[in-house]
XYZ file of C-alpha atoms in Angstrom:
495
model
C 34.448 15.646 97.130
C 35.870 18.794 98.709
C 39.337 17.337 98.303
C 38.795 16.824 94.505
C 37.530 20.398 94.108
C 40.524 21.724 96.020
C 42.943 19.746 93.804
C 41.311 21.009 90.596
C 41.446 24.630 91.811
C 45.057 24.212 92.870
C 46.029 22.714 89.487
C 44.283 25.499 87.595
C 45.991 28.148 89.772
C 49.344 26.489 89.102
C 48.825 26.512 85.327
C 47.744 30.145 85.278
C 50.565 31.368 87.482
C 53.183 29.478 85.441
C 52.782 31.864 82.545
C 52.183 35.580 82.266
C 50.225 34.960 79.044
C 47.776 32.071 79.157
C 47.277 32.427 75.380
C 51.008 31.845 74.925
C 50.713 28.662 76.988
C 48.171 27.245 74.507
C 50.129 28.150 71.355
C 51.482 25.252 69.298
C 55.133 26.096 68.525
C 55.053 23.825 65.488
C 52.174 25.796 63.940
C 52.933 29.494 64.427
C 50.036 31.926 64.227
C 52.200 34.443 62.407
C 54.457 33.648 59.472
C 57.612 35.713 58.781
C 57.580 38.025 55.787
C 60.095 36.186 53.609
C 58.200 32.866 53.314
C 54.964 34.739 52.616
C 56.696 36.644 49.831
C 58.072 33.407 48.364
C 54.647 31.812 48.485
C 52.998 34.816 46.817
C 55.690 34.923 44.133
C 55.366 31.195 43.440
C 51.565 31.337 43.398
C 51.697 34.153 40.834
C 54.126 32.272 38.600
C 52.107 29.062 38.928
C 48.931 30.889 37.934
C 50.639 32.387 34.875
C 52.115 29.034 33.859
C 49.333 26.532 34.382
C 46.650 25.439 31.948
C 44.046 24.295 34.459
C 40.656 24.830 32.801
C 39.271 25.988 36.139
C 41.853 28.766 36.517
C 43.716 29.587 33.312
C 42.175 29.224 29.864
C 44.334 31.857 28.195
C 46.364 29.415 26.095
C 43.001 28.562 24.565
C 41.920 32.188 24.222
C 45.224 32.991 22.494
C 44.482 30.020 20.180
C 47.784 28.334 20.942
C 46.026 25.152 22.020
C 42.590 23.683 21.552
C 40.757 20.831 23.223
C 40.195 17.238 22.236
C 36.967 15.953 23.778
C 35.565 18.567 26.136
C 35.491 21.780 24.104
C 33.511 24.120 26.355
C 36.435 26.369 27.271
C 37.724 26.643 23.694
C 34.203 27.805 22.856
C 34.402 30.498 25.529
C 32.190 28.921 28.174
C 33.175 30.755 31.367
C 30.098 29.777 33.351
C 30.066 25.988 33.669
C 33.310 25.844 35.629
C 32.834 29.329 37.168
C 36.264 30.268 35.809
C 36.036 33.997 36.692
C 35.220 33.101 40.317
C 38.142 30.703 40.582
C 40.627 33.084 38.975
C 39.407 36.049 41.060
C 39.861 34.009 44.224
C 43.292 32.775 43.177
C 44.606 36.303 42.628
C 43.087 37.941 45.690
C 43.302 35.108 48.233
C 46.412 33.162 47.224
C 48.587 35.785 45.539
C 47.757 39.303 46.669
C 46.907 38.371 50.248
C 50.268 36.654 50.776
C 52.116 39.573 49.210
C 50.095 42.060 51.262
C 50.764 40.191 54.505
C 54.463 39.900 53.671
C 54.621 43.647 53.134
C 52.753 44.329 56.388
C 55.004 42.081 58.476
C 58.209 43.457 56.965
C 56.976 47.018 57.492
C 56.208 46.363 61.163
C 59.430 44.456 61.911
C 62.243 46.577 63.285
C 65.630 45.861 61.630
C 68.206 44.381 64.005
C 71.202 46.045 62.339
C 72.227 48.425 59.550
C 72.279 45.608 56.971
C 68.634 44.748 57.610
C 67.760 48.442 57.660
C 69.207 48.833 54.153
C 67.467 45.673 52.903
C 64.023 46.585 54.208
C 63.045 49.191 51.542
C 64.345 46.856 48.827
C 62.192 44.003 50.063
C 59.086 46.196 50.247
C 59.688 47.579 46.749
C 60.161 44.101 45.254
C 56.928 42.925 46.855
C 55.102 45.906 45.400
C 56.384 45.117 41.892
C 54.715 41.712 42.177
C 51.530 43.393 43.405
C 51.595 45.733 40.396
C 52.072 42.804 38.014
C 49.146 40.928 39.582
C 46.806 43.920 39.499
C 47.663 44.655 35.880
C 46.670 41.095 35.053
C 43.360 41.489 36.879
C 42.546 44.759 35.104
C 43.478 43.267 31.728
C 41.144 40.344 32.424
C 38.114 42.075 34.000
C 38.361 45.867 33.640
C 37.263 47.716 36.801
C 38.179 45.677 39.902
C 38.406 46.096 43.690
C 41.666 47.920 44.337
C 41.781 50.605 47.034
C 39.470 48.661 49.353
C 40.706 45.214 48.376
C 42.285 42.967 51.053
C 41.066 45.203 53.887
C 39.464 43.254 56.709
C 36.872 45.972 57.327
C 35.807 46.087 53.644
C 33.770 42.941 53.166
C 32.053 44.526 50.156
C 34.828 46.482 48.444
C 34.082 49.064 45.817
C 35.421 48.672 42.293
C 37.945 51.240 41.100
C 38.054 52.639 37.592
C 40.470 50.568 35.501
C 42.193 53.563 33.923
C 42.766 55.067 37.395
C 44.275 51.775 38.546
C 46.704 51.800 35.613
C 47.816 55.311 36.515
C 48.351 54.253 40.115
C 50.266 51.142 39.079
C 52.668 53.335 37.109
C 53.068 55.531 40.201
C 53.807 52.478 42.322
C 56.457 51.254 39.915
C 58.074 54.701 39.982
C 58.057 54.609 43.792
C 59.580 51.128 43.783
C 62.352 52.243 41.429
C 63.114 55.207 43.673
C 63.347 52.934 46.731
C 65.486 50.180 45.214
C 69.137 50.379 46.236
C 71.430 48.032 44.245
C 74.150 48.355 46.890
C 71.994 46.568 49.452
C 70.506 43.088 49.541
C 66.894 41.978 49.713
C 65.376 38.496 49.937
C 68.335 36.286 49.055
C 67.245 32.723 48.289
C 63.659 33.539 49.241
C 63.459 35.306 45.861
C 62.907 32.504 43.351
C 63.559 34.672 40.288
C 66.661 36.796 40.870
C 67.946 35.434 44.170
C 67.531 38.833 45.760
C 69.671 40.720 43.225
C 68.353 44.277 43.438
C 70.015 45.508 40.231
C 68.015 42.901 38.326
C 64.807 44.038 39.998
C 65.504 47.622 38.903
C 65.701 46.436 35.286
C 62.544 44.405 35.848
C 60.747 47.452 37.253
C 61.583 49.594 34.235
C 60.653 46.784 31.851
C 57.329 46.335 33.653
C 56.840 50.079 33.301
C 57.311 49.740 29.522
C 54.637 47.057 29.526
C 52.216 49.283 31.440
C 52.970 52.279 29.239
C 52.678 50.585 25.861
C 49.333 49.052 26.857
C 47.973 52.608 27.101
C 49.240 53.607 23.633
C 45.841 53.823 21.918
C 43.989 55.133 24.975
C 46.348 57.884 26.152
C 49.299 58.373 23.767
C 50.860 61.151 25.854
C 50.974 59.165 29.098
C 52.055 56.104 27.165
C 54.973 57.928 25.599
C 56.299 59.546 28.779
C 55.948 56.280 30.684
C 57.818 54.217 28.093
C 60.533 56.787 27.444
C 61.276 57.322 31.143
C 61.416 53.558 31.668
C 63.941 53.115 28.857
C 66.051 55.921 30.292
C 65.969 54.230 33.696
C 67.496 50.981 32.489
C 65.560 48.022 31.056
C 66.430 44.416 30.196
C 69.613 44.390 28.106
C 69.598 40.746 26.985
C 67.807 37.429 27.579
C 70.084 36.978 30.591
C 67.831 39.509 32.329
C 64.669 37.453 31.791
C 62.422 37.143 34.822
C 61.930 33.384 34.835
C 61.478 30.690 37.437
C 63.480 27.523 36.925
C 61.119 24.850 38.186
C 62.553 21.622 39.633
C 62.278 18.004 38.505
C 60.579 16.577 41.584
C 59.106 19.026 44.088
C 58.007 22.470 42.891
C 57.450 21.343 39.312
C 55.998 23.429 36.505
C 52.178 23.250 36.694
C 52.156 22.369 32.984
C 53.777 19.054 33.900
C 50.981 18.419 36.375
C 48.310 19.379 33.815
C 49.766 17.571 30.792
C 51.547 14.545 32.281
C 50.700 13.796 35.895
C 46.987 14.193 35.206
C 47.155 11.252 32.792
C 44.776 13.127 30.491
C 45.008 14.015 26.801
C 42.903 17.171 26.832
C 44.931 19.484 24.575
C 46.477 19.613 21.128
C 48.087 22.566 19.332
C 45.508 24.765 17.598
C 45.522 25.027 13.832
C 45.552 28.818 14.257
C 49.193 28.955 15.323
C 50.355 25.764 13.603
C 49.147 26.964 10.191
C 50.607 30.458 10.680
C 54.019 29.034 11.569
C 53.972 26.425 8.791
C 53.190 29.132 6.228
C 56.358 30.952 7.316
C 58.566 27.857 7.725
C 59.115 29.025 11.288
C 62.206 27.372 12.825
C 60.470 27.154 16.213
C 57.963 24.570 14.975
C 59.866 21.522 16.343
C 60.346 23.276 19.693
C 56.639 24.044 19.973
C 54.985 20.915 18.542
C 55.515 17.290 17.623
C 54.829 15.935 14.131
C 52.284 13.397 12.950
C 53.538 11.277 10.055
C 56.215 13.893 9.456
C 53.732 16.795 9.333
C 52.610 19.466 11.770
C 48.860 18.993 12.132
C 46.950 21.370 14.373
C 43.524 20.703 15.774
C 40.593 22.713 14.438
C 40.078 25.400 17.013
C 36.904 24.906 19.024
C 35.996 21.530 17.510
C 36.545 18.033 18.893
C 39.976 16.762 17.886
C 41.104 13.114 18.147
C 44.314 13.240 20.191
C 45.957 10.459 18.173
C 45.313 12.252 14.868
C 46.911 15.608 15.694
C 50.327 16.982 16.537
C 51.049 17.281 20.235
C 52.644 19.868 22.489
C 56.427 19.473 22.363
C 57.836 17.143 25.019
C 60.168 19.787 26.484
C 57.208 22.005 27.417
C 55.726 19.169 29.473
C 58.952 18.552 31.411
C 58.671 19.234 35.164
C 61.527 21.768 35.066
C 60.311 23.790 32.081
C 60.816 27.460 33.097
C 57.956 29.655 34.187
C 58.204 32.913 32.204
C 57.311 36.123 34.030
C 58.662 38.992 31.898
C 61.166 38.500 29.087
C 63.596 40.285 26.812
C 61.878 39.207 23.578
C 58.551 40.481 24.944
C 60.235 43.818 25.707
C 61.716 44.054 22.211
C 58.269 43.868 20.621
C 56.981 46.564 22.986
C 59.891 48.791 21.964
C 59.349 48.030 18.276
C 55.779 49.261 18.683
C 56.919 52.295 20.658
C 59.465 53.215 17.973
C 56.858 52.726 15.250
C 54.617 55.179 17.117
C 57.432 57.738 17.187
C 58.594 57.339 20.792
C 62.266 58.035 21.578
C 63.432 54.623 22.745
C 66.973 54.480 21.361
C 66.415 52.653 18.116
C 64.338 52.052 15.005
C 61.332 49.713 14.858
C 63.141 47.107 12.760
C 66.042 46.928 15.218
C 63.747 45.923 18.085
C 61.468 43.768 15.922
C 64.411 41.727 14.626
C 65.873 41.461 18.136
C 62.580 40.126 19.480
C 62.339 37.426 16.831
C 66.010 36.467 17.126
C 65.863 36.291 20.912
C 62.782 34.081 20.823
C 64.270 31.663 18.294
C 67.492 31.335 20.285
C 65.673 30.887 23.623
C 63.668 27.999 22.237
C 66.762 26.253 20.907
C 67.203 27.614 17.389
C 70.427 28.999 15.930
C 71.643 32.358 14.668
C 71.524 31.009 11.101
C 67.902 29.961 11.565
C 67.023 33.410 12.850
C 68.889 35.181 10.032
C 67.154 33.088 7.357
C 63.748 33.590 8.947
C 64.197 37.368 9.110
C 64.803 37.550 5.346
C 61.474 35.979 4.455
C 59.078 38.384 2.697
C 56.285 37.354 5.076
C 58.474 38.121 8.096
C 60.916 40.932 7.219
C 60.049 44.316 8.696
C 60.603 46.233 5.447
C 58.530 43.829 3.354
C 54.854 44.406 2.606
C 54.412 40.640 2.795
C 54.922 40.670 6.566
C 51.972 43.011 7.077
C 51.028 46.444 5.864
C 51.132 48.056 9.306
C 53.178 47.715 12.474
C 50.058 46.251 14.083
C 50.073 43.326 11.674
C 53.828 42.757 11.779
C 54.242 43.019 15.546
C 50.869 41.424 16.238
C 51.852 38.270 14.348
C 55.428 37.916 15.526
C 54.876 38.813 19.180
C 52.008 36.311 19.259
C 54.276 33.554 17.952
C 57.043 34.516 20.392
C 54.706 34.613 23.411
C 53.772 30.945 22.949
C 52.720 29.317 26.261
C 52.069 32.785 27.745
C 48.398 32.970 26.948
C 47.280 36.066 28.877
C 49.964 38.314 27.355
C 49.192 36.959 23.891
C 45.429 37.466 24.283
C 46.131 41.005 25.498
C 48.358 41.723 22.490
C 45.628 40.464 20.166
C 43.054 42.723 21.796
C 45.335 45.765 21.605
C 46.790 45.315 18.120
C 43.884 43.480 16.447
C 46.253 40.933 14.926
C 46.751 38.137 14.046
C 43.378 37.098 12.669
C 41.974 34.335 14.875
C 39.673 31.479 13.972
C 36.091 31.683 15.190
C 34.873 28.556 16.980
C 31.491 27.091 16.129
C 28.268 27.893 17.902
C 27.684 24.161 17.585
C 29.491 21.319 15.874
C 26.910 21.481 13.078
C 27.969 25.039 12.207
C 29.606 25.740 8.856
C 33.379 25.207 9.016
C 34.137 28.942 8.882
C 31.741 31.007 11.023
C 32.153 34.726 10.504
C 30.976 36.269 13.789
C 34.397 37.535 14.899
C 32.818 39.464 17.768
C 32.171 36.172 19.553
C 35.807 36.062 20.658
C 35.877 37.468 24.221
C 37.428 40.835 24.981
C 37.278 40.283 28.761
C 36.027 37.950 31.471
C 32.658 38.554 33.035
C 32.699 39.261 36.766
C 32.479 36.365 39.243
C 29.012 35.090 40.053
C 29.825 35.436 43.751
C 30.383 39.165 43.275
C 26.929 39.463 41.731
C 25.358 38.005 44.855
C 27.695 38.950 47.728
C 28.740 42.402 46.500
C 25.725 43.226 44.362
C 25.647 47.006 44.691
C 29.297 47.500 43.798
C 29.048 44.873 41.075
C 26.175 46.773 39.461
C 28.067 50.060 39.600
C 31.178 48.494 38.059
C 29.154 46.836 35.320
C 27.523 50.125 34.441
C 30.854 51.947 34.465
C 32.529 49.596 31.992
C 29.551 49.481 29.628
C 28.013 46.170 30.650
C 29.266 42.966 32.216
C 29.639 41.133 28.905
C 32.522 39.284 27.295
C 32.161 41.644 24.327
C 32.800 44.767 26.442
C 36.253 46.143 25.725
C 38.816 46.894 28.414
C 39.357 50.668 28.484
C 42.696 50.474 26.636
C 41.187 48.376 23.819
C 40.328 51.320 21.607
C 38.778 50.376 18.278
C 40.731 51.532 15.234
C 38.288 52.646 12.475
C 40.784 51.529 9.829
C 40.577 47.941 11.027
C 37.694 45.470 10.751
C 35.649 45.255 13.926
C 36.605 42.350 16.143
């Protein structure tokens, strides 16, 4: 017995003395406890693009809210049911846990890692600035969805119940962060290389992206704070924005691994849950829009949208165009045509952005038509239509109507941006889904269309005090509460 005890003690002493760090001895080299910054950045970038692209009813219902698509059998989400699937909880978790946490950890690791040479030293500020641009994009999305959100105390291990920051303050800080990123980006140095799935580490492209993102932030504030909006947009244009569709921030998904989430939702799922909504199909048919065959299929030679919010037999409606359901359909992050409509609005408001409203408006439409596969002749013909042309009363009496309609058509598949444009500009006029299938075919309660998401149920229970304060600050945790930048225009009908 004594001999066994002696052997055990001797073996233990041997194991301990064979390493200066017993914890190191027990570490699995195939499963590192710490992940380098570059892969974390890639994962955060991909998670953000996947979230924007997908149409999972548990995470992203914005293609429904923008009335691009509607549902066939299960119509809860098209009728604005956020509760059954706890959509706000799932989306909140996706942004904070799977997107922002990875980006935050990537930034922390890169900050703490000492460069090994002058090349890495020059790349380090570029990498940190590019990460922060993704963080800004993600936080803008969260504010545009919820209003006040956890920001300054978010992602901090010692803040298990983070406070909610005022949404307008967050916007101001996001603009500051973009300005800081622009100041720190050096186009003569590298950054992430292939770990950057959008621009391959090209810093000059990220500078254009940063200024274009700044335009997006600035124009969103146009009704709330015209002065800040103007200075933000004008300084961004002066700094160098997207010059053509070649500058688009897009992810080219692959055909096997790393496929577009739309392919997973529309094809791999084996389900027939969605058809194009009559809202957009009818608007495009009325204008003989050349993008119709790139957006939708035909049924007996006709484009037939499903009645928004009602049950729609899949076999009796047009379908989403085949190209959109391909595994390698691009994920669109920020685009030239989107920018052109922002600049058209800025010019219409009197901002100095280097051109007239029509110039940017026409460029946005033309760029969208060409991106989807149309031709210059198609674009030229479309732009002469009385219900499209900028200088025609038939295209809308105000810039809100003109830009609201055409940017909505151009943003197809990008539901959150389209829903945001609708809330800001009040156009186009959406259909109102039924309270029940026995409702009259044309309900008139336009205010039923959500202006925001309600806060997650988990926040109401696990962070109750801060939830209550945030709810009070925004005017009530209701879907009808407007985001701070959604300022009602007395000349327009109430939404």
